[in-house]
Coordinates of C-alpha atoms and ligand atoms in Angstrom, one line a residue:
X134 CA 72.4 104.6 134.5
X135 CA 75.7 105.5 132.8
X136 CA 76.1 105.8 128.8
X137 CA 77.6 102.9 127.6
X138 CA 80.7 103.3 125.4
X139 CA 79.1 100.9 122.4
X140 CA 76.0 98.9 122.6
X141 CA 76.0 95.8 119.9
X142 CA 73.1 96.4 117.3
X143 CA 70.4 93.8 115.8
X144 CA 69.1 94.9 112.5
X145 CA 66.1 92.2 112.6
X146 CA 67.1 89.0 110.7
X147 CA 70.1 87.6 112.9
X148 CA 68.2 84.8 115.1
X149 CA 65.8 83.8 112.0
X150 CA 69.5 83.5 109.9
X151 CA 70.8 81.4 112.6
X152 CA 67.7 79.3 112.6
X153 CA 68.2 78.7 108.8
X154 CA 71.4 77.6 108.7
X155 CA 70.6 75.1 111.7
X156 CA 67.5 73.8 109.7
X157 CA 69.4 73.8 107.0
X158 CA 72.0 71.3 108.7
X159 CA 75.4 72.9 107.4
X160 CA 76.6 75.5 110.6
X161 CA 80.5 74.9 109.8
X162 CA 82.3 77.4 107.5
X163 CA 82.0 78.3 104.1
X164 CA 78.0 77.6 104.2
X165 CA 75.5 79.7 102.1
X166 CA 75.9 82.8 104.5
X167 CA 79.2 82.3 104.4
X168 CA 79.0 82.4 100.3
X169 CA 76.6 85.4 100.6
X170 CA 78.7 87.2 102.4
X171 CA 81.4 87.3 100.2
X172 CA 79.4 87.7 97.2
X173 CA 78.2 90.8 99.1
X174 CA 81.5 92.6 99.1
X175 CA 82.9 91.0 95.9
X176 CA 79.9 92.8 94.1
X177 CA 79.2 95.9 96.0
X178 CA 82.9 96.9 96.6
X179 CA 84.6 95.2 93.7
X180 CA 87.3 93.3 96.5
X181 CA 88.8 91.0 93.8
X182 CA 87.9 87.9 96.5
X183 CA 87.3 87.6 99.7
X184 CA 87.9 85.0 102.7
X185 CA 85.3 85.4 106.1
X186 CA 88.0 84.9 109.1
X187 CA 87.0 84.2 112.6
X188 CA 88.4 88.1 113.3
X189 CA 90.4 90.8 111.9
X190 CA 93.6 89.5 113.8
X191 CA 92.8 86.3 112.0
X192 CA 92.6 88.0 108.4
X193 CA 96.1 89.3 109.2
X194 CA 97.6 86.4 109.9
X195 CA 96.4 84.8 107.1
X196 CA 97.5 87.7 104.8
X197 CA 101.0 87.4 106.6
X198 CA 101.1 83.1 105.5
X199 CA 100.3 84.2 102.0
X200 CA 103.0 86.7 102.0
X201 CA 106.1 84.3 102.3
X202 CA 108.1 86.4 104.5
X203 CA 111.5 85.6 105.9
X204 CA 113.0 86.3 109.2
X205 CA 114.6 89.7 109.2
X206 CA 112.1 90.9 106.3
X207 CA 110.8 94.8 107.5
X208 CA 107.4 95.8 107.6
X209 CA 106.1 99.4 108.4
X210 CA 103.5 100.3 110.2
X211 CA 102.0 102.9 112.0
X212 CA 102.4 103.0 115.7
X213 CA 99.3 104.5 116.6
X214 CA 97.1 101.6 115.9
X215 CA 96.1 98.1 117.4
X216 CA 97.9 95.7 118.6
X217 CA 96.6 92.9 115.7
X218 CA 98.0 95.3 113.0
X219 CA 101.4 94.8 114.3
X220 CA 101.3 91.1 116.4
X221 CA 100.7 88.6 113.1
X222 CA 104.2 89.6 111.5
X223 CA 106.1 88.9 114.6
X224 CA 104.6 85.0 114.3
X225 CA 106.9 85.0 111.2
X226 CA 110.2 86.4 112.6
X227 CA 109.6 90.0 110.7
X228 CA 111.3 93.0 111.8
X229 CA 108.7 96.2 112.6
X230 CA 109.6 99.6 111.6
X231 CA 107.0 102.0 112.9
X232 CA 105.8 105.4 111.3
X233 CA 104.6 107.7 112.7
X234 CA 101.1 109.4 112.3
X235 CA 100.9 113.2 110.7
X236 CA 101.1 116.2 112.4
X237 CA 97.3 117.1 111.5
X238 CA 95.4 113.2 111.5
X239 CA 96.0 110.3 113.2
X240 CA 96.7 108.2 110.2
X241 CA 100.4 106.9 109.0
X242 CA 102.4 110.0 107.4
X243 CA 103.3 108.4 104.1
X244 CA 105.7 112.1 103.6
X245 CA 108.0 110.0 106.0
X246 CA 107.5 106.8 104.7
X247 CA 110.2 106.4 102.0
X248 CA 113.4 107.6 104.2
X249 CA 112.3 103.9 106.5
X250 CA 112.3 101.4 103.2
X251 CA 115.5 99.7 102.6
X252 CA 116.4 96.4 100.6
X253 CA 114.8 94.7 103.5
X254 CA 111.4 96.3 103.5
X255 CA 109.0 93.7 101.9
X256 CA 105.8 95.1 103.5
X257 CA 103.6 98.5 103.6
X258 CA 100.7 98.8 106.2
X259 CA 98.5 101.6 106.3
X260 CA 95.5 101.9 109.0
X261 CA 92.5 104.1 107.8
X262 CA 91.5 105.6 111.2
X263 CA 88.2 106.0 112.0
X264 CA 87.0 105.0 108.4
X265 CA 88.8 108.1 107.3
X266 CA 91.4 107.2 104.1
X267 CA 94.7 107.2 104.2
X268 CA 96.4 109.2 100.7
X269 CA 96.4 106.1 99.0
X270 CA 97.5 107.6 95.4
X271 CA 100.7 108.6 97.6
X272 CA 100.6 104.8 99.3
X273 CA 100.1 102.8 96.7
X274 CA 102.9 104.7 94.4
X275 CA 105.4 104.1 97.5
X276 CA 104.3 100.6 97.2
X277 CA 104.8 100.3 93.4
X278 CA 108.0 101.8 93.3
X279 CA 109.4 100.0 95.7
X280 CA 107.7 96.6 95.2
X281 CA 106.2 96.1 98.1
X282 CA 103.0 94.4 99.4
X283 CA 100.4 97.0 100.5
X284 CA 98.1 95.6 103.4
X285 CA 95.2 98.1 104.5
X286 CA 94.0 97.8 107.7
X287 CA 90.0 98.6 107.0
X288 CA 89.5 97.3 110.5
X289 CA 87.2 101.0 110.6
X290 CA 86.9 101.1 107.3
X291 CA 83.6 99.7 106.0
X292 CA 81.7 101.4 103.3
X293 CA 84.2 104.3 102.9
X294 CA 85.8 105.5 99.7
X295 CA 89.3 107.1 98.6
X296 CA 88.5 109.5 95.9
X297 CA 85.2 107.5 95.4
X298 CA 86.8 103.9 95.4
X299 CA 86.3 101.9 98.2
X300 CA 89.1 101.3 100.8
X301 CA 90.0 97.6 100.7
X302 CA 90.2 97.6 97.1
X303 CA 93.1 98.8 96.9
X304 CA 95.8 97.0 98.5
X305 CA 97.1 93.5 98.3
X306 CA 95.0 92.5 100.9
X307 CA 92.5 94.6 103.0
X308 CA 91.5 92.8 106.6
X309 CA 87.9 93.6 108.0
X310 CA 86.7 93.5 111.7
X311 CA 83.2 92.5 112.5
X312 CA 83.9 92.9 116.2
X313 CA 81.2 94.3 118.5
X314 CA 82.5 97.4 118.2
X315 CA 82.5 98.0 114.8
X316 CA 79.9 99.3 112.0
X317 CA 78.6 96.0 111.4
X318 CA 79.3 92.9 113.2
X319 CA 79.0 89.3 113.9
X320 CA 80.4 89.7 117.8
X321 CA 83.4 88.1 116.5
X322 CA 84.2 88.2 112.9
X323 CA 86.6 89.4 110.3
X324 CA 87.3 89.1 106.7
X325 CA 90.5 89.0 104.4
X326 CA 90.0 91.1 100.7
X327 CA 92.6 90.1 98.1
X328 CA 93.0 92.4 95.4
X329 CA 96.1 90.3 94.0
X330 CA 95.3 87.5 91.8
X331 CA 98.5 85.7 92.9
X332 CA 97.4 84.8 96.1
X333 CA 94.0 83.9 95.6
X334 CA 94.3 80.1 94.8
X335 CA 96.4 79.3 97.7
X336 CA 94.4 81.9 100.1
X337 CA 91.8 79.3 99.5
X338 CA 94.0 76.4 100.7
X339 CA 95.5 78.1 103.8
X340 CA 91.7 79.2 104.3
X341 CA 90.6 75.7 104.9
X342 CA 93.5 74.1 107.1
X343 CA 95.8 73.8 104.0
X344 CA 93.3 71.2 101.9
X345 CA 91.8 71.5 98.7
X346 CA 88.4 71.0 100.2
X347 CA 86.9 74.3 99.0
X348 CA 87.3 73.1 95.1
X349 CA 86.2 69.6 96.7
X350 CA 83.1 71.0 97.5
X351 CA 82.4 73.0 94.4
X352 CA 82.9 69.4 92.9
X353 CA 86.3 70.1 91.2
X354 CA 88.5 67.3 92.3
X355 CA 87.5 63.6 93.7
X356 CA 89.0 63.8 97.4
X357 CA 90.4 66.7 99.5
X358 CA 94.0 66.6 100.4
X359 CA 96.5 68.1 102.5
X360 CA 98.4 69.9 99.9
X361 CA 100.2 73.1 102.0
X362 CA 100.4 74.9 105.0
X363 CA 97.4 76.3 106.6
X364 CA 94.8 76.8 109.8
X365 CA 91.1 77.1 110.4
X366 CA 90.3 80.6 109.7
X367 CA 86.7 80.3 108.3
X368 CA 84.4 80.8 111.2
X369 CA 80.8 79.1 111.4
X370 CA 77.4 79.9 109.1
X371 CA 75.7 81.1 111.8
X372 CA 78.1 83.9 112.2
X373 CA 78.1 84.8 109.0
X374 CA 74.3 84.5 109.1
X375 CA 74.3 86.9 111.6
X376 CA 76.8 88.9 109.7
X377 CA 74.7 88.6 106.4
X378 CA 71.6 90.1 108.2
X379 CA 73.5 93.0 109.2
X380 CA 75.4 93.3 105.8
X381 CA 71.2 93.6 104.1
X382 CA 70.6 96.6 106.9
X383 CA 74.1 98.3 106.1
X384 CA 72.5 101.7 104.0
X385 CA 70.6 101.9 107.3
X386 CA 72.9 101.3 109.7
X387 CA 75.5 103.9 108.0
X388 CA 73.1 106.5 107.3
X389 CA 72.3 106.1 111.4
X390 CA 75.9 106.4 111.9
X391 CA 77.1 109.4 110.1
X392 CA 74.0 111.1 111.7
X393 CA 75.0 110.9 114.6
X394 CA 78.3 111.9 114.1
X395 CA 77.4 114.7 112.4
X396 CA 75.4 115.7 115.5
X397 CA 78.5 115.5 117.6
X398 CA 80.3 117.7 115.6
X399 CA 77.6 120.3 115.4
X400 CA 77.4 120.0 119.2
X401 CA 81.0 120.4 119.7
X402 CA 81.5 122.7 117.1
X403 CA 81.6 126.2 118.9
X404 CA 84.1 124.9 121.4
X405 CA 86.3 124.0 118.4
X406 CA 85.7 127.4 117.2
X407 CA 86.6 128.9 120.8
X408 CA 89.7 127.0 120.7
X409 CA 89.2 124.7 123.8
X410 CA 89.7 121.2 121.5
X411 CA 90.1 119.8 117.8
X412 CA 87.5 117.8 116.3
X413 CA 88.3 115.4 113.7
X414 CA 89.3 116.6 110.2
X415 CA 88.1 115.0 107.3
X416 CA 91.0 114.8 104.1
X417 CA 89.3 116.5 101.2
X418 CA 89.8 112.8 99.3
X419 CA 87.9 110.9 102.1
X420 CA 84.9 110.2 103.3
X421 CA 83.2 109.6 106.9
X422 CA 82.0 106.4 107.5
X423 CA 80.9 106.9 110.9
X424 CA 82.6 104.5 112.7
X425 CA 84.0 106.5 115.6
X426 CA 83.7 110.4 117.6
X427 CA 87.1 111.7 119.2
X428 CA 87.5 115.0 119.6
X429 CA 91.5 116.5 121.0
X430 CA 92.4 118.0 124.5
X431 CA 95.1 120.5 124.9
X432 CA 97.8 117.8 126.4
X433 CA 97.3 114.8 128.6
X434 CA 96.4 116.0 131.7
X435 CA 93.3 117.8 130.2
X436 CA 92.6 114.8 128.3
X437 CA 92.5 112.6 131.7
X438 CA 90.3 115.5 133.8
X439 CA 87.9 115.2 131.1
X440 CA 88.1 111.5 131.3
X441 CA 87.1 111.6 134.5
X442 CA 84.9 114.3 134.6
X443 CA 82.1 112.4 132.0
X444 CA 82.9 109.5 133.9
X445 CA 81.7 110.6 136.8
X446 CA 78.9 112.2 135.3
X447 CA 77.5 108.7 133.8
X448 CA 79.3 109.4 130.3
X449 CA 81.1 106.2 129.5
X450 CA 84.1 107.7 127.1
X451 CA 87.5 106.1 126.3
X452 CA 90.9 107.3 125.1
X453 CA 92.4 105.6 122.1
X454 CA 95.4 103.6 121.5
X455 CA 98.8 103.6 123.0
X456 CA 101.3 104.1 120.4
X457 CA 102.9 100.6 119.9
X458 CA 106.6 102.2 119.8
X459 CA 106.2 102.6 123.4
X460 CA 104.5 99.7 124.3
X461 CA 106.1 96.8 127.3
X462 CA 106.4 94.7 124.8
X463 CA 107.9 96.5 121.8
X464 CA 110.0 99.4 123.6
X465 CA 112.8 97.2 123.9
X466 CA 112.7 96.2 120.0
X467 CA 111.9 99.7 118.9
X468 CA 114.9 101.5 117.0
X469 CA 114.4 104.2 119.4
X470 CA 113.0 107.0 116.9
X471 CA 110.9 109.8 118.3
X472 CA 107.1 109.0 117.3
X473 CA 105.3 113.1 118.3
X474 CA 102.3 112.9 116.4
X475 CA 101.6 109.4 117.3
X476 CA 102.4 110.1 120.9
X477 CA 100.2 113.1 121.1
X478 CA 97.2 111.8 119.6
X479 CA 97.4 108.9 122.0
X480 CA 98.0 111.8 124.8
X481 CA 95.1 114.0 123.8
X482 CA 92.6 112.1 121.8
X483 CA 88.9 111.1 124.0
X484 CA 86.1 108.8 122.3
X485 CA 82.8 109.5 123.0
X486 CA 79.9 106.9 123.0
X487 CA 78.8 105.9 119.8
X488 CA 76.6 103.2 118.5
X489 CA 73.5 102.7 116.4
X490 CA 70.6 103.3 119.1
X491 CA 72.1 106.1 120.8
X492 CA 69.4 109.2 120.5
X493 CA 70.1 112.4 119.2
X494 CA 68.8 114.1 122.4
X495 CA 71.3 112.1 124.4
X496 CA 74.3 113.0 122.1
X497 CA 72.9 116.5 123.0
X498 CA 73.3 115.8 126.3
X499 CA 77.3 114.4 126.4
X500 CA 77.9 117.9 124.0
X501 CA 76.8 119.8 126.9
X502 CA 79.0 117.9 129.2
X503 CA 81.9 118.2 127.3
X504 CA 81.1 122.1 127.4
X505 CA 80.5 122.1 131.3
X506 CA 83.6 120.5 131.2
X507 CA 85.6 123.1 129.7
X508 CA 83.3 125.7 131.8
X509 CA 84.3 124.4 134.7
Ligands
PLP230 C1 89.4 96.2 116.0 C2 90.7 96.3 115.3 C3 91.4 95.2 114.9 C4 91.2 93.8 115.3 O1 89.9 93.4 115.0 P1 89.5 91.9 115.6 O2 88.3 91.6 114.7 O3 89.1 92.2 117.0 O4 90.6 91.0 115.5 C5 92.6 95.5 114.1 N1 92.9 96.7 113.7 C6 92.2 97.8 114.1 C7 92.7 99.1 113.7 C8 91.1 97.6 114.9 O5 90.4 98.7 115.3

């Protein structure tokens, strides 16, 4: 049997959770898992207030409504991310300038940031890669001084810190996954953090199909009524119940997760050391969150050989992101700027399996591949 690549994780409570909010008869948004959620993050993370989406491609999208843009408004971005970090401000006829990631780390060089914002430039998106923090002393000063929104990707990002305070607290607005593939999940899920108390009241609004039924419910007003624009973003109780029992496990579940990449990088270590590939560095201001292993081939064509060589030795690993600048869809639209760093992490970077059951001895076993590999 191969390796899988990721394996979705139970911590215990999910079906009971489901069960509740069934017996309970309210399984449509903004239920009591829904509320517990939020209060979750609200108090362990201090996120100013926080909305449960249907997915992180949803939270951005509903950051991007609150945001007001105008056609031809700029936004940068870094290419080397997903597609969902960059798709939501083409829905509102924004223009995309793309960054490019820094020579050392895959995340957005913010060094190059400043010489891309013009009068147009309305928004600053920064994507912590694998959990790890972006500067963001340096990205919320570029924001500051030139007045623009800062939107952190935390797609990656759960339960990590900047300097000791948590990412998503910082910008604007901070959008969650709770994909399968992430730290903690719900199959499907995401959540927007606003940080801004400017958007808050009408986040609520555009939350719940642009109705006042949120204050409704808590009993504020008489009737709910369509007072601005808006779509369904909250998803169902019972994903959030399922969310919510992972949310109790999540000391566990990270402690699980940072152990085992701490064994990769033991494993891999004296091939670092031998100079056959780069493992991941850690910025001194961040923190591991153990969301994902890569480790760095030479060039491309090592990268694919190695592909293919756990592949065909029942190790199910993946490479990572094609830089968006280069993409079908947006090489066209692209102001034609040389992205290197981007391009050569998407040329050289491999991800190995990695997900909450996957033993240590087996981990052990994919090291030694990686080293027949090279061996070889
Ligand atoms: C997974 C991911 C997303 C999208 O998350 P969904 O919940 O699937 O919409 C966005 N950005 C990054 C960096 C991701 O890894």
């Amino acid at each position: 049997m191969k390796i899988p690549f990721n394996k979705p994780y139970f911590a215990g409570k999910e079906i009971q959770n489901i069960v509740n909010a069934a017996y309970w008869g309210h399984i449509s948004g903004n239920g009591v898992f829904t509320q517990q959620c939020h209060d979750f993050f609200e108090e362990r993370y201090g996120f100013q207030k926080c909305f449960l989406t249907t997915s992180c491609t949803d939270a951005f999208e509903m950051a991007v409504m609150l945001m007001d843009l105008q056609a031809g408004d700029e936004v940068i971005l870094p290419s080397f991310t997903f597609v969902s970090t960059a798709n939501p401000f083409l829905l509102k006829g924004a223009k995309i300038v793309f960054a490019d990631s820094m020579e050392n780390h895959p995340n957005i060089d913010l060094g190059k940031v400043e010489a891309l914002i013009n009068e147009k430039t309305k928004v600053l998106v920064v994507m912590h890669y694998g959990g790890m923090a972006v500067d963001m002393d340096k990205a919320v000063e570029l924001a500051e001084k030139h007045k623009l929104i800062l939107l952190e990707d935390t797609a990656h990002a759960i339960d990590s810190f900047y300097k000791g305070k948590p990412l998503g607290s910082f910008g604007d607005f901070a959008a969650f996954s709770f994909h399968e593939t992430k730290n903690v999940s719900a199959g499907e899920g995401g959540m927007l953090a606003i940080n801004n108390n400017k958007y808050i009241e009408r986040a609520e609004i555009i939350w719940e199909k642009g109705t006042n039924r949120a204050a409704f419910s808590r009993g504020e007003i008489k009737k709910y009524e369509w007072v601005d624009v808006g779509a369904s973003f909250l998803p169902s109780d019972i994903i959030a119940g399922v969310l919510f029992a992972q949310l109790e496990n999540i000391d566990d579940i990270q402690r699980k997760r940072i152990a085992i990449w701490e064994r990769y990088y033991q494993g891999l270590k004296h091939l670092e050391e031998k100079g056959l590939v780069k493992l991941p560095r850690l910025p001194e201001y961040a923190t591991n969150n153990g969301h994902l292993f890569y480790l760095q081939a030479d060039n491309r064509k090592q990268r694919d050989e190695m592909l293919n060589f756990l592949n065909n030795n029942r190790v199910h690993a993946v490479f990572h992101y094609l830089p968006l600048h280069s993409s079908p869809f947006y090489t066209p639209q692209h102001d034609g700027r040389a992205l290197t760093n981007a391009d050569r992490f998407a040329e050289t970077i491999l991800r190995l399996p990695f997900f909450y059951e996957l033993p240590l001895d087996i981990i052990d076993m994919i090291c030694e591949k990686v080293a027949e590999f090279y061996h070889s």
